[in-house]
């Protein structure tokens, strides 16, 4: 049971909520092995944390559980150079360095800044759903809105938006053969900046034949080449976008690079998976879908319940900074500690009838956007986009035309395909 928690193939069949439930009851903090997966070598194993209170404790205690020591993914970076590289990213830092970068990036996600975007997001959602009639893959339709929104925020030319989609797919979906080397951008349709980046083919295989860490500089050299060229262009000709303002406010090129990665990957994939996951959840619970149609004022609470029931991010890793005890287990300094948001969101001590999808659930203390100093900066923006899409879907008749296809990933709760008919 513990090994299946780690294996990406498990999640291609569905999140193992039954295993999480048993582990919360019997072994709420326990060791999980990291066997080899395809070409990826075995790892040393880690401590998995399943209960809501323990997950929150880990996430709010960076002095005990560091994002920086080993970064935030279960799998260790391949080399010391790779570790040093990812440790420079805001997602993988601890206070006070994290706090300084967070203040800079937060300018893009203040409620006031998001309110200024709301009408344009709503217009985009309206046009997307209006054009999506007949038999479609809803995953493709849903992917457009977060990519469009991020491109708008970042000042990325419209013709280069598909690059954001491809970069996020490679980083997040590296455990899935369909996504690992995804390249859907039309080279001829890209801007000069985009073409130059696309021609910088990334290194996806190490000299010894093993796959390259998808978060290494070598594997992302096309993305970071684009980020540097975009920063130079914005310094020369600033626009009205958030990135131009951040650069004008003193953001260094290295910090811009980090912000670009955070927006292009973290800001993209959460919604790319959360929106289709939310629709699938509604389709699986037709009585709740009908209830929402009858009373659209429930949309905000319905979205919180979608996020609880289908958390886009299932887990995050920390590293113990010292010898400590958690839920009766002795954890040594330097050991991996992985918190499972997906399990915490079904904790029966916090959520009555946790396996029941209830669009009126309140309170709803889910941890799908994290907790503590790394609480998702884009949470408000994500909710705005979800409301915009589902508001347009509510009047439509929606039928599934084929089985959903899940992403093989032990990190992202993803859908690759969701065939439906919209009328």
mmCIF file of C-alpha atoms in Angstrom:
data_model
loop_
_atom_site.group_PDB
_atom_site.id
_atom_site.type_symbol
_atom_site.label_atom_id
_atom_site.label_comp_id
_atom_site.label_asym_id
_atom_site.label_seq_id
_atom_site.Cartn_x
_atom_site.Cartn_y
_atom_site.Cartn_z
ATOM 1 C CA UNK A 1 0.000 0.000 0.000
ATOM 2 C CA UNK A 2 2.797 2.442 0.855
ATOM 3 C CA UNK A 3 4.635 1.884 -2.430
ATOM 4 C CA UNK A 4 1.505 2.604 -4.452
ATOM 5 C CA UNK A 5 1.355 6.065 -2.849
ATOM 6 C CA UNK A 6 4.615 6.909 -4.636
ATOM 7 C CA UNK A 7 4.123 5.237 -8.032
ATOM 8 C CA UNK A 8 2.953 7.600 -10.819
ATOM 9 C CA UNK A 9 1.077 4.699 -12.442
ATOM 10 C CA UNK A 10 -1.230 4.591 -9.420
ATOM 11 C CA UNK A 11 -2.544 8.068 -10.207
ATOM 12 C CA UNK A 12 -3.176 7.235 -13.853
ATOM 13 C CA UNK A 13 -6.003 5.090 -12.473
ATOM 14 C CA UNK A 14 -7.152 7.568 -9.827
ATOM 15 C CA UNK A 15 -6.067 9.170 -6.568
ATOM 16 C CA UNK A 16 -5.761 6.368 -3.953
ATOM 17 C CA UNK A 17 -8.176 7.885 -1.454
ATOM 18 C CA UNK A 18 -8.866 4.486 0.118
ATOM 19 C CA UNK A 19 -5.179 4.021 0.887
ATOM 20 C CA UNK A 20 -4.980 7.564 2.263
ATOM 21 C CA UNK A 21 -7.950 6.851 4.549
ATOM 22 C CA UNK A 22 -6.364 3.689 5.931
ATOM 23 C CA UNK A 23 -3.015 5.404 6.439
ATOM 24 C CA UNK A 24 -4.592 8.385 8.238
ATOM 25 C CA UNK A 25 -6.090 5.887 10.683
ATOM 26 C CA UNK A 26 -3.142 3.492 11.109
ATOM 27 C CA UNK A 27 0.048 5.303 10.111
ATOM 28 C CA UNK A 28 -0.601 9.045 9.666
ATOM 29 C CA UNK A 29 3.142 9.676 9.321
ATOM 30 C CA UNK A 30 5.053 6.769 7.790
ATOM 31 C CA UNK A 31 7.949 5.794 5.568
ATOM 32 C CA UNK A 32 7.215 5.375 1.854
ATOM 33 C CA UNK A 33 9.737 3.721 -0.503
ATOM 34 C CA UNK A 34 10.860 5.260 -3.799
ATOM 35 C CA UNK A 35 11.381 2.362 -6.210
ATOM 36 C CA UNK A 36 12.814 2.926 -9.680
ATOM 37 C CA UNK A 37 10.208 4.019 -12.224
ATOM 38 C CA UNK A 38 11.165 3.288 -15.833
ATOM 39 C CA UNK A 39 14.429 5.115 -16.516
ATOM 40 C CA UNK A 40 14.218 7.080 -13.256
ATOM 41 C CA UNK A 41 16.418 5.572 -10.524
ATOM 42 C CA UNK A 42 15.250 4.565 -7.077
ATOM 43 C CA UNK A 43 15.381 7.108 -4.294
ATOM 44 C CA UNK A 44 16.018 6.854 -0.548
ATOM 45 C CA UNK A 45 12.344 6.977 0.456
ATOM 46 C CA UNK A 46 10.566 9.642 2.480
ATOM 47 C CA UNK A 47 8.217 10.370 5.365
ATOM 48 C CA UNK A 48 4.640 10.819 4.134
ATOM 49 C CA UNK A 49 2.197 12.996 6.091
ATOM 50 C CA UNK A 50 -1.538 12.363 5.650
ATOM 51 C CA UNK A 51 -3.573 14.149 8.350
ATOM 52 C CA UNK A 52 -4.880 17.694 7.917
ATOM 53 C CA UNK A 53 -3.407 19.052 11.164
ATOM 54 C CA UNK A 54 0.023 17.515 10.518
ATOM 55 C CA UNK A 55 0.067 18.775 6.922
ATOM 56 C CA UNK A 56 -0.669 22.301 8.135
ATOM 57 C CA UNK A 57 2.000 22.007 10.837
ATOM 58 C CA UNK A 58 4.663 21.054 8.300
ATOM 59 C CA UNK A 59 3.652 23.770 5.837
ATOM 60 C CA UNK A 60 3.650 26.567 8.408
ATOM 61 C CA UNK A 61 6.999 25.580 9.982
ATOM 62 C CA UNK A 62 9.831 26.378 7.531
ATOM 63 C CA UNK A 63 12.270 26.451 10.451
ATOM 64 C CA UNK A 64 11.634 22.720 10.909
ATOM 65 C CA UNK A 65 10.641 21.649 7.389
ATOM 66 C CA UNK A 66 12.634 23.439 4.707
ATOM 67 C CA UNK A 67 11.632 24.091 1.094
ATOM 68 C CA UNK A 68 15.225 25.028 0.311
ATOM 69 C CA UNK A 69 17.409 22.185 1.553
ATOM 70 C CA UNK A 70 16.236 19.618 -1.005
ATOM 71 C CA UNK A 71 13.670 21.670 -2.981
ATOM 72 C CA UNK A 72 9.975 20.768 -3.108
ATOM 73 C CA UNK A 73 9.650 17.718 -5.389
ATOM 74 C CA UNK A 74 9.752 14.151 -4.108
ATOM 75 C CA UNK A 75 12.509 13.184 -6.504
ATOM 76 C CA UNK A 76 15.928 14.609 -5.662
ATOM 77 C CA UNK A 77 17.686 16.762 -8.263
ATOM 78 C CA UNK A 78 20.248 14.754 -10.224
ATOM 79 C CA UNK A 79 23.366 16.745 -9.380
ATOM 80 C CA UNK A 80 24.545 19.359 -6.862
ATOM 81 C CA UNK A 81 24.414 21.875 -9.718
ATOM 82 C CA UNK A 82 20.767 21.015 -10.403
ATOM 83 C CA UNK A 83 19.947 21.381 -6.712
ATOM 84 C CA UNK A 84 21.663 24.757 -6.527
ATOM 85 C CA UNK A 85 19.760 25.909 -9.594
ATOM 86 C CA UNK A 86 16.286 24.956 -8.317
ATOM 87 C CA UNK A 87 17.052 26.323 -4.853
ATOM 88 C CA UNK A 88 17.230 29.806 -6.361
ATOM 89 C CA UNK A 89 13.539 29.640 -7.307
ATOM 90 C CA UNK A 90 11.026 31.285 -4.982
ATOM 91 C CA UNK A 91 9.035 28.068 -4.667
ATOM 92 C CA UNK A 92 12.125 26.395 -3.206
ATOM 93 C CA UNK A 93 13.191 29.067 -0.735
ATOM 94 C CA UNK A 94 12.582 29.674 2.958
ATOM 95 C CA UNK A 95 12.128 32.965 4.786
ATOM 96 C CA UNK A 96 13.641 35.528 4.781
ATOM 97 C CA UNK A 97 14.823 35.079 1.153
ATOM 98 C CA UNK A 98 11.462 33.692 0.141
ATOM 99 C CA UNK A 99 9.653 36.590 1.799
ATOM 100 C CA UNK A 100 11.602 39.186 -0.189
ATOM 101 C CA UNK A 101 10.936 37.519 -3.548
ATOM 102 C CA UNK A 102 7.307 36.894 -2.637
ATOM 103 C CA UNK A 103 6.770 40.612 -2.031
ATOM 104 C CA UNK A 104 8.127 41.385 -5.493
ATOM 105 C CA UNK A 105 6.029 38.761 -7.290
ATOM 106 C CA UNK A 106 2.910 39.488 -5.210
ATOM 107 C CA UNK A 107 2.409 42.710 -7.192
ATOM 108 C CA UNK A 108 0.900 40.573 -9.964
ATOM 109 C CA UNK A 109 -1.690 38.980 -7.705
ATOM 110 C CA UNK A 110 -3.127 41.637 -5.391
ATOM 111 C CA UNK A 111 -6.942 41.672 -5.246
ATOM 112 C CA UNK A 112 -6.849 45.085 -6.932
ATOM 113 C CA UNK A 113 -4.648 43.777 -9.764
ATOM 114 C CA UNK A 114 -6.875 40.736 -10.238
ATOM 115 C CA UNK A 115 -10.035 42.882 -10.228
ATOM 116 C CA UNK A 116 -8.554 44.849 -13.106
ATOM 117 C CA UNK A 117 -8.263 41.582 -15.035
ATOM 118 C CA UNK A 118 -11.683 40.174 -14.196
ATOM 119 C CA UNK A 119 -13.643 41.632 -17.100
ATOM 120 C CA UNK A 120 -11.037 40.530 -19.657
ATOM 121 C CA UNK A 121 -10.933 37.040 -18.120
ATOM 122 C CA UNK A 122 -14.732 36.842 -18.252
ATOM 123 C CA UNK A 123 -14.732 37.952 -21.889
ATOM 124 C CA UNK A 124 -12.144 35.319 -22.754
ATOM 125 C CA UNK A 125 -14.069 32.580 -20.952
ATOM 126 C CA UNK A 126 -17.268 33.628 -22.730
ATOM 127 C CA UNK A 127 -15.648 33.461 -26.153
ATOM 128 C CA UNK A 128 -13.976 30.114 -25.389
ATOM 129 C CA UNK A 129 -17.175 28.388 -24.336
ATOM 130 C CA UNK A 130 -19.212 30.040 -27.099
ATOM 131 C CA UNK A 131 -16.820 28.537 -29.659
ATOM 132 C CA UNK A 132 -16.774 25.106 -27.992
ATOM 133 C CA UNK A 133 -19.839 23.373 -29.339
ATOM 134 C CA UNK A 134 -20.340 19.773 -30.351
ATOM 135 C CA UNK A 135 -17.845 17.068 -29.459
ATOM 136 C CA UNK A 136 -14.679 18.479 -27.930
ATOM 137 C CA UNK A 137 -11.811 17.562 -25.635
ATOM 138 C CA UNK A 138 -12.585 19.838 -22.707
ATOM 139 C CA UNK A 139 -9.003 19.603 -21.435
ATOM 140 C CA UNK A 140 -7.833 21.490 -24.536
ATOM 141 C CA UNK A 141 -10.538 24.126 -24.137
ATOM 142 C CA UNK A 142 -9.828 24.612 -20.437
ATOM 143 C CA UNK A 143 -6.073 24.884 -21.023
ATOM 144 C CA UNK A 144 -6.538 28.058 -23.057
ATOM 145 C CA UNK A 145 -7.765 30.318 -20.256
ATOM 146 C CA UNK A 146 -4.838 29.991 -17.791
ATOM 147 C CA UNK A 147 -2.310 30.233 -20.649
ATOM 148 C CA UNK A 148 -4.064 33.310 -22.069
ATOM 149 C CA UNK A 149 -4.297 34.931 -18.621
ATOM 150 C CA UNK A 150 -0.641 34.314 -17.810
ATOM 151 C CA UNK A 151 0.481 35.583 -21.203
ATOM 152 C CA UNK A 152 -1.550 38.731 -20.546
ATOM 153 C CA UNK A 153 0.054 39.210 -17.123
ATOM 154 C CA UNK A 154 3.554 38.453 -18.374
ATOM 155 C CA UNK A 155 3.341 40.440 -21.583
ATOM 156 C CA UNK A 156 4.063 37.355 -23.706
ATOM 157 C CA UNK A 157 3.043 37.891 -27.350
ATOM 158 C CA UNK A 158 -0.175 36.109 -28.279
ATOM 159 C CA UNK A 159 1.578 34.005 -30.899
ATOM 160 C CA UNK A 160 3.910 32.552 -28.239
ATOM 161 C CA UNK A 161 1.243 31.396 -25.786
ATOM 162 C CA UNK A 162 1.541 27.780 -26.876
ATOM 163 C CA UNK A 163 5.145 27.754 -25.687
ATOM 164 C CA UNK A 164 3.883 28.325 -22.133
ATOM 165 C CA UNK A 165 1.640 25.281 -22.544
ATOM 166 C CA UNK A 166 4.523 23.103 -23.783
ATOM 167 C CA UNK A 167 6.967 24.188 -21.088
ATOM 168 C CA UNK A 168 4.484 23.504 -18.309
ATOM 169 C CA UNK A 169 3.641 20.100 -19.824
ATOM 170 C CA UNK A 170 7.287 19.042 -19.900
ATOM 171 C CA UNK A 171 7.985 20.099 -16.314
ATOM 172 C CA UNK A 172 4.812 18.815 -14.685
ATOM 173 C CA UNK A 173 4.136 15.782 -16.878
ATOM 174 C CA UNK A 174 7.640 14.317 -17.138
ATOM 175 C CA UNK A 175 6.457 11.021 -15.591
ATOM 176 C CA UNK A 176 3.906 10.576 -18.390
ATOM 177 C CA UNK A 177 5.185 9.528 -21.828
ATOM 178 C CA UNK A 178 2.575 11.631 -23.650
ATOM 179 C CA UNK A 179 3.619 14.852 -21.908
ATOM 180 C CA UNK A 180 7.349 14.341 -21.291
ATOM 181 C CA UNK A 181 8.538 15.648 -24.642
ATOM 182 C CA UNK A 182 5.433 17.580 -25.682
ATOM 183 C CA UNK A 183 5.950 20.153 -28.421
ATOM 184 C CA UNK A 184 2.751 21.577 -29.902
ATOM 185 C CA UNK A 185 3.823 25.126 -30.787
ATOM 186 C CA UNK A 186 3.833 25.906 -34.505
ATOM 187 C CA UNK A 187 7.339 27.201 -35.218
ATOM 188 C CA UNK A 188 6.191 29.279 -38.186
ATOM 189 C CA UNK A 189 3.505 31.017 -36.134
ATOM 190 C CA UNK A 190 5.819 32.119 -33.312
ATOM 191 C CA UNK A 191 7.231 35.594 -32.792
ATOM 192 C CA UNK A 192 10.950 36.079 -33.517
ATOM 193 C CA UNK A 193 11.595 35.647 -29.774
ATOM 194 C CA UNK A 194 9.546 32.459 -29.760
ATOM 195 C CA UNK A 195 11.275 31.007 -32.817
ATOM 196 C CA UNK A 196 14.694 31.690 -31.341
ATOM 197 C CA UNK A 197 13.664 29.905 -28.126
ATOM 198 C CA UNK A 198 12.115 26.939 -29.942
ATOM 199 C CA UNK A 199 15.294 26.456 -31.943
ATOM 200 C CA UNK A 200 17.285 26.126 -28.700
ATOM 201 C CA UNK A 201 16.343 22.502 -28.346
ATOM 202 C CA UNK A 202 16.536 21.414 -24.708
ATOM 203 C CA UNK A 203 18.710 18.591 -23.448
ATOM 204 C CA UNK A 204 16.333 15.888 -22.208
ATOM 205 C CA UNK A 205 18.853 13.036 -21.830
ATOM 206 C CA UNK A 206 21.986 12.990 -19.661
ATOM 207 C CA UNK A 207 25.358 11.861 -21.075
ATOM 208 C CA UNK A 208 24.909 8.505 -19.306
ATOM 209 C CA UNK A 209 21.623 7.939 -21.146
ATOM 210 C CA UNK A 210 19.345 8.619 -18.183
ATOM 211 C CA UNK A 211 16.606 11.243 -18.491
ATOM 212 C CA UNK A 212 17.448 14.804 -17.539
ATOM 213 C CA UNK A 213 15.820 16.361 -14.494
ATOM 214 C CA UNK A 214 12.943 18.364 -16.045
ATOM 215 C CA UNK A 215 13.640 21.299 -13.725
ATOM 216 C CA UNK A 216 17.325 21.582 -14.595
ATOM 217 C CA UNK A 217 18.680 24.504 -16.571
ATOM 218 C CA UNK A 218 19.728 22.179 -19.398
ATOM 219 C CA UNK A 219 16.203 20.754 -19.738
ATOM 220 C CA UNK A 220 14.697 24.247 -19.726
ATOM 221 C CA UNK A 221 17.250 26.179 -21.706
ATOM 222 C CA UNK A 222 14.681 27.130 -24.353
ATOM 223 C CA UNK A 223 12.343 28.558 -21.713
ATOM 224 C CA UNK A 224 15.027 30.486 -19.872
ATOM 225 C CA UNK A 225 16.505 31.720 -23.148
ATOM 226 C CA UNK A 226 13.074 33.112 -23.956
ATOM 227 C CA UNK A 227 12.746 34.651 -20.469
ATOM 228 C CA UNK A 228 16.066 36.499 -20.827
ATOM 229 C CA UNK A 229 15.194 37.762 -24.312
ATOM 230 C CA UNK A 230 11.763 38.907 -23.125
ATOM 231 C CA UNK A 231 13.294 40.726 -20.151
ATOM 232 C CA UNK A 232 15.732 42.539 -22.453
ATOM 233 C CA UNK A 233 12.891 43.536 -24.790
ATOM 234 C CA UNK A 234 10.798 44.848 -21.901
ATOM 235 C CA UNK A 235 13.661 46.873 -20.498
ATOM 236 C CA UNK A 236 14.063 48.491 -23.908
ATOM 237 C CA UNK A 237 10.324 48.936 -24.580
ATOM 238 C CA UNK A 238 8.278 48.567 -21.375
ATOM 239 C CA UNK A 239 4.627 47.672 -21.689
ATOM 240 C CA UNK A 240 1.638 47.904 -19.352
ATOM 241 C CA UNK A 241 1.976 44.300 -18.192
ATOM 242 C CA UNK A 242 2.949 43.244 -14.680
ATOM 243 C CA UNK A 243 6.365 41.948 -15.737
ATOM 244 C CA UNK A 244 7.341 45.287 -17.272
ATOM 245 C CA UNK A 245 6.403 47.025 -14.033
ATOM 246 C CA UNK A 246 8.344 44.511 -11.962
ATOM 247 C CA UNK A 247 11.455 44.986 -14.093
ATOM 248 C CA UNK A 248 11.090 48.746 -13.853
ATOM 249 C CA UNK A 249 10.859 48.353 -10.097
ATOM 250 C CA UNK A 250 14.272 46.740 -9.864
ATOM 251 C CA UNK A 251 13.702 43.055 -10.575
ATOM 252 C CA UNK A 252 17.032 41.551 -11.637
ATOM 253 C CA UNK A 253 17.345 39.269 -14.653
ATOM 254 C CA UNK A 254 17.821 36.249 -12.364
ATOM 255 C CA UNK A 255 14.724 37.206 -10.380
ATOM 256 C CA UNK A 256 12.784 37.719 -13.604
ATOM 257 C CA UNK A 257 13.869 34.237 -14.669
ATOM 258 C CA UNK A 258 12.506 32.804 -11.426
ATOM 259 C CA UNK A 259 9.244 34.728 -11.741
ATOM 260 C CA UNK A 260 8.859 33.568 -15.334
ATOM 261 C CA UNK A 261 9.228 29.929 -14.292
ATOM 262 C CA UNK A 262 6.763 30.367 -11.432
ATOM 263 C CA UNK A 263 4.122 31.993 -13.629
ATOM 264 C CA UNK A 264 4.603 29.808 -16.710
ATOM 265 C CA UNK A 265 4.582 26.489 -14.854
ATOM 266 C CA UNK A 266 2.940 26.780 -11.425
ATOM 267 C CA UNK A 267 0.383 29.348 -12.568
ATOM 268 C CA UNK A 268 -0.507 27.303 -15.624
ATOM 269 C CA UNK A 269 -0.818 23.717 -14.494
ATOM 270 C CA UNK A 270 -2.948 24.261 -11.405
ATOM 271 C CA UNK A 271 -5.881 25.543 -13.444
ATOM 272 C CA UNK A 272 -5.187 23.407 -16.473
ATOM 273 C CA UNK A 273 -5.936 20.447 -14.205
ATOM 274 C CA UNK A 274 -8.343 22.083 -11.773
ATOM 275 C CA UNK A 275 -10.901 23.258 -14.340
ATOM 276 C CA UNK A 276 -11.337 19.903 -16.155
ATOM 277 C CA UNK A 277 -11.208 18.115 -12.800
ATOM 278 C CA UNK A 278 -13.980 20.370 -11.534
ATOM 279 C CA UNK A 279 -16.166 19.643 -14.556
ATOM 280 C CA UNK A 280 -15.576 15.892 -14.290
ATOM 281 C CA UNK A 281 -16.524 16.050 -10.606
ATOM 282 C CA UNK A 282 -19.783 17.817 -11.464
ATOM 283 C CA UNK A 283 -20.543 15.285 -14.201
ATOM 284 C CA UNK A 284 -19.896 12.468 -11.723
ATOM 285 C CA UNK A 285 -22.382 14.109 -9.297
ATOM 286 C CA UNK A 286 -25.333 15.123 -11.487
ATOM 287 C CA UNK A 287 -27.608 16.001 -8.558
ATOM 288 C CA UNK A 288 -25.077 18.561 -7.333
ATOM 289 C CA UNK A 289 -24.631 19.861 -10.892
ATOM 290 C CA UNK A 290 -28.411 20.330 -11.173
ATOM 291 C CA UNK A 291 -28.463 22.049 -7.778
ATOM 292 C CA UNK A 292 -25.805 24.484 -8.972
ATOM 293 C CA UNK A 293 -27.703 25.179 -12.182
ATOM 294 C CA UNK A 294 -30.830 25.898 -10.165
ATOM 295 C CA UNK A 295 -28.960 28.230 -7.814
ATOM 296 C CA UNK A 296 -25.904 29.799 -9.509
ATOM 297 C CA UNK A 297 -25.296 31.902 -6.383
ATOM 298 C CA UNK A 298 -23.706 28.729 -4.978
ATOM 299 C CA UNK A 299 -20.877 28.942 -7.518
ATOM 300 C CA UNK A 300 -18.238 30.316 -5.079
ATOM 301 C CA UNK A 301 -18.832 27.533 -2.545
ATOM 302 C CA UNK A 302 -19.086 24.972 -5.364
ATOM 303 C CA UNK A 303 -15.633 26.001 -6.599
ATOM 304 C CA UNK A 304 -14.166 25.575 -3.107
ATOM 305 C CA UNK A 305 -15.673 22.099 -2.996
ATOM 306 C CA UNK A 306 -14.298 21.284 -6.466
ATOM 307 C CA UNK A 307 -10.863 22.334 -5.230
ATOM 308 C CA UNK A 308 -11.207 20.175 -2.116
ATOM 309 C CA UNK A 309 -12.532 17.179 -4.009
ATOM 310 C CA UNK A 310 -10.103 17.485 -6.935
ATOM 311 C CA UNK A 311 -6.923 19.147 -5.579
ATOM 312 C CA UNK A 312 -4.791 20.052 -8.616
ATOM 313 C CA UNK A 313 -1.575 19.546 -6.618
ATOM 314 C CA UNK A 314 -1.565 16.358 -4.551
ATOM 315 C CA UNK A 315 1.632 16.762 -2.530
ATOM 316 C CA UNK A 316 4.692 18.848 -1.796
ATOM 317 C CA UNK A 317 8.041 17.887 -0.327
ATOM 318 C CA UNK A 318 9.991 19.481 2.518
ATOM 319 C CA UNK A 319 13.273 18.463 4.186
ATOM 320 C CA UNK A 320 13.717 18.188 7.959
ATOM 321 C CA UNK A 321 16.167 20.804 9.228
ATOM 322 C CA UNK A 322 16.886 18.921 12.469
ATOM 323 C CA UNK A 323 16.058 15.725 14.311
ATOM 324 C CA UNK A 324 12.410 15.980 15.352
ATOM 325 C CA UNK A 325 9.251 14.059 16.169
ATOM 326 C CA UNK A 326 6.008 14.164 14.189
ATOM 327 C CA UNK A 327 2.929 12.106 15.093
ATOM 328 C CA UNK A 328 5.068 9.746 17.137
ATOM 329 C CA UNK A 329 7.689 9.204 14.436
ATOM 330 C CA UNK A 330 11.345 10.165 14.859
ATOM 331 C CA UNK A 331 12.505 12.035 11.764
ATOM 332 C CA UNK A 332 16.202 12.739 11.246
ATOM 333 C CA UNK A 333 17.702 15.959 9.925
ATOM 334 C CA UNK A 334 18.009 15.855 6.132
ATOM 335 C CA UNK A 335 15.215 13.344 5.575
ATOM 336 C CA UNK A 336 12.428 14.052 3.088
ATOM 337 C CA UNK A 337 8.972 14.876 4.413
ATOM 338 C CA UNK A 338 6.117 14.863 1.876
ATOM 339 C CA UNK A 339 2.725 16.332 2.779
ATOM 340 C CA UNK A 340 -0.320 14.969 0.953
ATOM 341 C CA UNK A 341 -2.851 17.731 0.285
ATOM 342 C CA UNK A 342 -5.135 15.179 -1.376
ATOM 343 C CA UNK A 343 -5.296 13.177 1.848
ATOM 344 C CA UNK A 344 -5.660 16.208 4.126
ATOM 345 C CA UNK A 345 -8.658 17.339 2.058
ATOM 346 C CA UNK A 346 -10.476 14.079 2.935
ATOM 347 C CA UNK A 347 -9.588 14.075 6.655
ATOM 348 C CA UNK A 348 -12.755 12.947 8.438
ATOM 349 C CA UNK A 349 -11.837 14.892 11.578
ATOM 350 C CA UNK A 350 -12.107 18.137 9.586
ATOM 351 C CA UNK A 351 -14.640 17.398 6.830
ATOM 352 C CA UNK A 352 -17.889 15.580 7.733
ATOM 353 C CA UNK A 353 -18.571 12.854 5.162
ATOM 354 C CA UNK A 354 -15.327 13.737 3.356
ATOM 355 C CA UNK A 355 -15.996 11.497 0.353
ATOM 356 C CA UNK A 356 -19.296 13.249 -0.367
ATOM 357 C CA UNK A 357 -19.217 16.081 -2.908
ATOM 358 C CA UNK A 358 -21.317 18.880 -1.428
ATOM 359 C CA UNK A 359 -21.421 22.253 -3.177
ATOM 360 C CA UNK A 360 -22.902 23.889 -0.055
ATOM 361 C CA UNK A 361 -20.108 22.681 2.249
ATOM 362 C CA UNK A 362 -19.088 25.320 4.756
ATOM 363 C CA UNK A 363 -16.662 25.791 6.303
ATOM 364 C CA UNK A 364 -14.300 24.305 3.751
ATOM 365 C CA UNK A 365 -10.771 24.390 5.119
ATOM 366 C CA UNK A 366 -9.122 22.624 2.188
ATOM 367 C CA UNK A 367 -5.377 22.954 1.608
ATOM 368 C CA UNK A 368 -5.431 22.795 -2.196
ATOM 369 C CA UNK A 369 -3.625 26.139 -2.360
ATOM 370 C CA UNK A 370 -1.218 25.175 0.388
ATOM 371 C CA UNK A 371 -0.812 26.819 3.771
ATOM 372 C CA UNK A 372 1.700 29.004 5.564
ATOM 373 C CA UNK A 373 4.402 31.131 3.898
ATOM 374 C CA UNK A 374 4.074 29.287 0.575
ATOM 375 C CA UNK A 375 0.291 29.712 0.290
ATOM 376 C CA UNK A 376 -0.407 30.072 -3.435
ATOM 377 C CA UNK A 377 0.011 33.658 -4.616
ATOM 378 C CA UNK A 378 -2.339 33.030 -7.505
ATOM 379 C CA UNK A 379 -5.215 31.575 -5.466
ATOM 380 C CA UNK A 380 -7.492 34.589 -5.977
ATOM 381 C CA UNK A 381 -6.726 34.699 -9.693
ATOM 382 C CA UNK A 382 -7.399 30.958 -9.983
ATOM 383 C CA UNK A 383 -10.812 31.369 -8.361
ATOM 384 C CA UNK A 384 -11.675 34.217 -10.727
ATOM 385 C CA UNK A 385 -10.857 32.042 -13.737
ATOM 386 C CA UNK A 386 -12.782 29.066 -12.411
ATOM 387 C CA UNK A 387 -15.856 31.215 -11.751
ATOM 388 C CA UNK A 388 -15.637 32.688 -15.243
ATOM 389 C CA UNK A 389 -15.502 29.282 -16.953
ATOM 390 C CA UNK A 390 -18.178 27.545 -14.874
ATOM 391 C CA UNK A 391 -20.551 30.492 -15.119
ATOM 392 C CA UNK A 392 -20.512 29.974 -18.889
ATOM 393 C CA UNK A 393 -20.917 26.198 -18.593
ATOM 394 C CA UNK A 394 -23.955 26.204 -16.297
ATOM 395 C CA UNK A 395 -26.607 26.930 -18.986
ATOM 396 C CA UNK A 396 -25.285 24.205 -21.312
ATOM 397 C CA UNK A 397 -26.172 20.567 -21.699
ATOM 398 C CA UNK A 398 -22.956 18.611 -21.194
ATOM 399 C CA UNK A 399 -22.537 14.922 -21.924
ATOM 400 C CA UNK A 400 -19.479 12.719 -21.728
ATOM 401 C CA UNK A 401 -18.631 11.061 -25.031
ATOM 402 C CA UNK A 402 -15.747 8.912 -23.835
ATOM 403 C CA UNK A 403 -13.744 7.988 -20.747
ATOM 404 C CA UNK A 404 -11.487 10.592 -19.135
ATOM 405 C CA UNK A 405 -7.751 9.919 -19.406
ATOM 406 C CA UNK A 406 -5.667 10.776 -16.375
ATOM 407 C CA UNK A 407 -2.082 11.993 -16.179
ATOM 408 C CA UNK A 408 0.485 9.552 -14.795
ATOM 409 C CA UNK A 409 1.931 11.808 -12.107
ATOM 410 C CA UNK A 410 2.439 11.522 -8.366
ATOM 411 C CA UNK A 411 2.404 15.342 -8.115
ATOM 412 C CA UNK A 412 -0.315 16.826 -10.336
ATOM 413 C CA UNK A 413 -3.889 15.529 -10.203
ATOM 414 C CA UNK A 414 -4.207 15.872 -13.952
ATOM 415 C CA UNK A 415 -6.497 15.031 -16.826
ATOM 416 C CA UNK A 416 -5.029 14.643 -20.301
ATOM 417 C CA UNK A 417 -8.352 14.159 -22.064
ATOM 418 C CA UNK A 418 -12.007 14.720 -21.185
ATOM 419 C CA UNK A 419 -14.197 14.100 -24.249
ATOM 420 C CA UNK A 420 -17.602 15.779 -23.938
ATOM 421 C CA UNK A 421 -20.408 17.172 -26.050
ATOM 422 C CA UNK A 422 -21.503 20.749 -25.320
ATOM 423 C CA UNK A 423 -24.932 21.930 -26.461
#
